[in-house]
Coordinates of C-alpha atoms in Angstrom, one line a residue:
Chain A
D80 CA -6.9 12.2 15.9
G81 CA -7.9 10.5 12.5
G82 CA -6.7 7.8 11.7
I83 CA -7.2 3.6 10.5
T84 CA -7.0 0.8 13.6
Q85 CA -5.8 -2.4 13.0
S86 CA -6.3 -5.2 15.1
P87 CA -4.7 -7.1 16.7
K88 CA -1.4 -6.1 15.9
Y89 CA -0.1 -9.9 16.1
L90 CA -2.5 -12.9 15.1
F91 CA -1.4 -16.4 15.7
R92 CA -4.1 -19.0 14.9
K93 CA -3.7 -23.0 14.1
E94 CA -4.4 -24.4 10.3
G95 CA -8.2 -25.1 9.7
Q96 CA -9.5 -22.2 11.9
N97 CA -10.9 -19.4 10.7
V98 CA -9.6 -16.1 11.7
T99 CA -10.9 -12.1 11.7
L100 CA -8.5 -9.1 11.0
S101 CA -10.4 -5.8 12.6
C102 CA -10.2 -2.3 10.7
E103 CA -11.7 0.5 12.2
Q104 CA -11.4 3.9 10.4
N105 CA -12.2 7.6 11.7
L106 CA -11.7 9.2 8.7
N107 CA -15.2 9.5 7.0
H108 CA -13.9 7.4 4.1
D109 CA -16.4 5.5 1.7
A110 CA -13.3 3.9 0.4
M111 CA -12.0 0.5 2.3
Y112 CA -9.0 -1.7 1.6
W113 CA -7.3 -5.0 2.0
Y114 CA -3.9 -5.9 1.5
R115 CA -1.8 -8.8 2.0
Q116 CA 2.1 -8.4 1.8
D117 CA 4.8 -11.1 2.0
P118 CA 8.2 -10.8 3.6
G119 CA 10.6 -8.7 1.4
Q120 CA 7.6 -8.0 -1.1
G121 CA 4.8 -5.2 -2.3
L122 CA 1.3 -5.3 -1.9
R123 CA -1.2 -7.4 -3.2
L124 CA -5.0 -6.4 -3.0
I125 CA -7.3 -8.6 -1.8
Y126 CA -10.6 -6.8 -1.5
Y127 CA -12.2 -3.8 -1.1
S128 CA -15.2 -1.7 -0.8
Q129 CA -16.2 1.9 -2.2
I130 CA -19.6 2.2 -0.2
V131 CA -21.4 0.1 2.7
N132 CA -22.9 -3.1 1.9
D133 CA -20.7 -3.1 -1.6
F134 CA -17.9 -4.5 -2.2
Q135 CA -15.2 -6.1 -5.2
K136 CA -12.5 -9.1 -5.3
G137 CA -8.8 -7.6 -6.0
D138 CA -6.2 -10.2 -7.3
I139 CA -6.3 -12.3 -4.5
A140 CA -9.1 -12.7 -3.2
E141 CA -9.5 -16.7 -2.9
G142 CA -9.8 -18.1 0.5
Y143 CA -10.8 -14.8 2.2
S144 CA -14.0 -13.1 2.8
V145 CA -15.2 -9.8 4.1
S146 CA -18.2 -7.7 4.6
R147 CA -19.0 -3.7 4.8
E148 CA -21.8 -3.1 7.1
K149 CA -20.7 -0.1 8.4
K150 CA -18.6 2.6 6.7
E151 CA -16.3 2.9 10.1
S152 CA -15.6 -0.6 9.5
F153 CA -13.9 -3.3 7.6
P154 CA -13.6 -6.8 8.6
L155 CA -11.3 -9.5 6.8
T156 CA -11.5 -12.9 7.5
V157 CA -9.1 -15.5 6.5
T158 CA -10.8 -18.7 5.9
S159 CA -9.8 -22.4 5.9
A160 CA -9.9 -23.0 2.3
Q161 CA -6.6 -19.8 2.3
K162 CA -3.2 -22.4 1.2
N163 CA -0.8 -20.2 3.0
P164 CA -2.6 -17.3 5.1
T165 CA 1.0 -16.7 7.4
A166 CA 1.3 -12.7 5.7
F167 CA 1.2 -9.1 6.7
Y168 CA -1.8 -7.6 6.4
L169 CA -2.8 -3.7 5.6
C170 CA -6.2 -2.2 5.5
A171 CA -6.4 1.0 4.1
S172 CA -8.9 3.8 3.3
M173 CA -9.5 6.5 0.5
S174 CA -11.8 9.5 0.3
T175 CA -13.9 9.5 -2.7
G176 CA -11.8 11.1 -5.5
W177 CA -10.0 9.8 -8.4
N178 CA -6.7 11.5 -6.8
S179 CA -6.9 10.5 -3.3
P180 CA -4.4 8.6 -1.2
L181 CA -4.3 5.7 0.6
H182 CA -4.3 5.9 4.4
F183 CA -2.6 2.8 5.8
G184 CA -3.3 1.1 9.6
N185 CA -0.2 -0.7 10.9
G186 CA -1.1 -3.7 10.2
T187 CA -1.7 -7.6 11.5
R188 CA 0.8 -9.9 11.8
L189 CA -0.8 -13.5 10.9
T190 CA 0.4 -16.4 11.9
V191 CA -0.6 -20.0 10.8
T192 CA 1.0 -23.0 12.3
Chain B
S219 CA -0.1 -8.5 -11.3
Q220 CA 1.4 -6.3 -10.1
Q221 CA 1.4 -2.7 -12.4
G222 CA 3.8 -0.7 -11.1
E223 CA 8.3 -2.4 -10.6
E224 CA 10.6 -0.3 -8.9
D225 CA 14.5 -0.3 -9.3
P226 CA 16.5 -0.8 -8.1
Q227 CA 15.3 -3.6 -5.8
A228 CA 17.8 -2.1 -2.7
L229 CA 20.0 0.9 -2.4
S230 CA 22.6 1.4 0.1
I231 CA 24.2 5.4 0.5
Q232 CA 25.5 7.8 2.7
E233 CA 23.9 10.2 4.6
G234 CA 23.8 13.4 2.8
E235 CA 23.8 11.6 -0.5
N236 CA 20.8 11.5 -3.1
A237 CA 19.0 8.7 -3.8
T238 CA 16.3 7.9 -7.1
M239 CA 15.1 5.1 -8.0
N240 CA 12.5 4.3 -10.5
C241 CA 9.0 2.5 -11.2
S242 CA 7.4 1.2 -14.4
Y243 CA 4.4 0.5 -15.3
K244 CA 2.4 -1.1 -18.0
T245 CA -1.4 0.3 -18.2
S246 CA -2.9 3.7 -18.0
I247 CA -3.1 5.5 -15.2
N248 CA -5.4 8.1 -13.4
N249 CA -2.1 9.1 -11.3
L250 CA 1.0 7.5 -9.3
Q251 CA 1.6 8.1 -6.4
W252 CA 5.4 7.2 -3.9
Y253 CA 5.1 5.5 -0.1
R254 CA 7.4 5.1 2.5
Q255 CA 7.1 2.2 4.9
N256 CA 9.5 1.1 7.6
S257 CA 9.9 -1.6 8.3
G258 CA 6.6 -3.4 10.0
R259 CA 4.7 -0.7 9.8
G260 CA 1.6 0.8 7.4
L261 CA 2.7 2.4 4.4
V262 CA 3.0 6.6 4.4
H263 CA 1.8 8.2 1.4
L264 CA 4.4 10.6 0.2
I265 CA 3.0 12.0 -3.2
L266 CA 1.3 12.0 -5.8
I267 CA 1.8 12.7 -9.1
R268 CA -1.5 13.3 -11.7
S269 CA -1.1 11.9 -15.0
N270 CA -0.9 15.4 -16.5
E271 CA 2.0 16.7 -14.5
R272 CA 5.2 15.9 -15.2
E273 CA 7.3 16.8 -12.1
K274 CA 6.5 17.5 -8.6
H275 CA 8.3 18.5 -5.3
S276 CA 7.4 18.0 -1.8
G277 CA 10.1 19.3 0.6
R278 CA 13.3 16.9 0.1
L279 CA 11.1 14.4 -2.6
R280 CA 10.9 15.5 -6.6
V281 CA 8.9 13.0 -8.4
T282 CA 8.8 13.3 -12.4
L283 CA 6.3 11.2 -14.6
D284 CA 6.5 10.3 -17.9
T285 CA 3.9 8.8 -20.0
S286 CA 5.0 8.3 -23.0
K287 CA 7.8 5.9 -21.6
K288 CA 5.1 5.1 -19.1
S289 CA 7.7 5.3 -16.3
S290 CA 8.0 7.4 -12.5
S291 CA 11.8 8.8 -10.6
L292 CA 11.6 9.3 -6.9
L293 CA 14.3 11.9 -5.5
I294 CA 15.3 11.9 -2.4
T295 CA 17.9 14.5 -1.7
A296 CA 20.3 15.0 1.1
S297 CA 19.1 12.0 2.4
R298 CA 19.2 10.9 6.7
A299 CA 19.7 8.3 8.3
A300 CA 15.9 8.3 9.6
D301 CA 15.4 7.7 5.1
T302 CA 15.9 4.2 5.7
A303 CA 12.9 2.1 4.7
S304 CA 11.1 0.4 2.1
Y305 CA 9.7 2.6 -1.1
F306 CA 6.7 2.0 -2.9
C307 CA 5.2 3.0 -6.3
A308 CA 1.3 3.2 -6.7
T309 CA -0.7 3.5 -9.6
G310 CA -4.1 4.6 -9.9
A311 CA -7.1 4.0 -11.9
G312 CA -10.0 5.0 -10.5
N313 CA -10.5 4.0 -6.8
K314 CA -7.7 1.0 -7.0
L315 CA -4.4 1.1 -6.4
T316 CA -1.9 -1.1 -7.6
F317 CA 1.5 -1.4 -5.8
G318 CA 5.0 -2.2 -7.1
G319 CA 7.6 -4.6 -4.8
G320 CA 9.2 -1.9 -3.5
T321 CA 13.3 -0.3 -3.3
R322 CA 14.8 -0.6 0.3
V323 CA 16.7 2.2 1.2
L324 CA 19.5 2.1 3.4
V325 CA 21.6 5.6 4.8
K326 CA 23.9 4.8 6.4
P327 CA 25.4 7.0 9.2

């Protein structure tokens, strides 16, 4: 079945450590996205990529980095510069075209202590 | 910044009743989409309405869009306990979607 896989589901890190969240899709979608969700809140866009080897900052990119070396993969690194990294992170993909829906993974819950 | 804002923030209804939630946005859009999120899970796409459409139906869902008022509504008819979730509107401009804060819906059996 086609879909988006995020791993791991839960991730625990000590403050000051970088951590990378995995996102893989087999939907053959060109565009991929990372969103952050805080408890009881909506989604805020961190980074997005419309083609391989290209990506753009979203609304809250500070303290995060991404790469897009393959169409299927869009990993997100939460760096030690991110002041409040504990959150639920959602990866999504979209086929090209302005009227396409987003397909989401099931998220990674990151806890930094 | 959040483009879409849902109202109400929370809604509690009995099974069988209808649930209505609204979304307002600020700038021009290509489309407006509604998503559902069950607790601790990813979002699931429900329905997309284009900027030149006024109403769309999908099963028990009815979405309206009023671009002059920059607002949309989602109606869930004959609600079921399984409809308990958070519902988000998202506005699309190009390949970028911006989400609102969501409406948390509780359907009591």
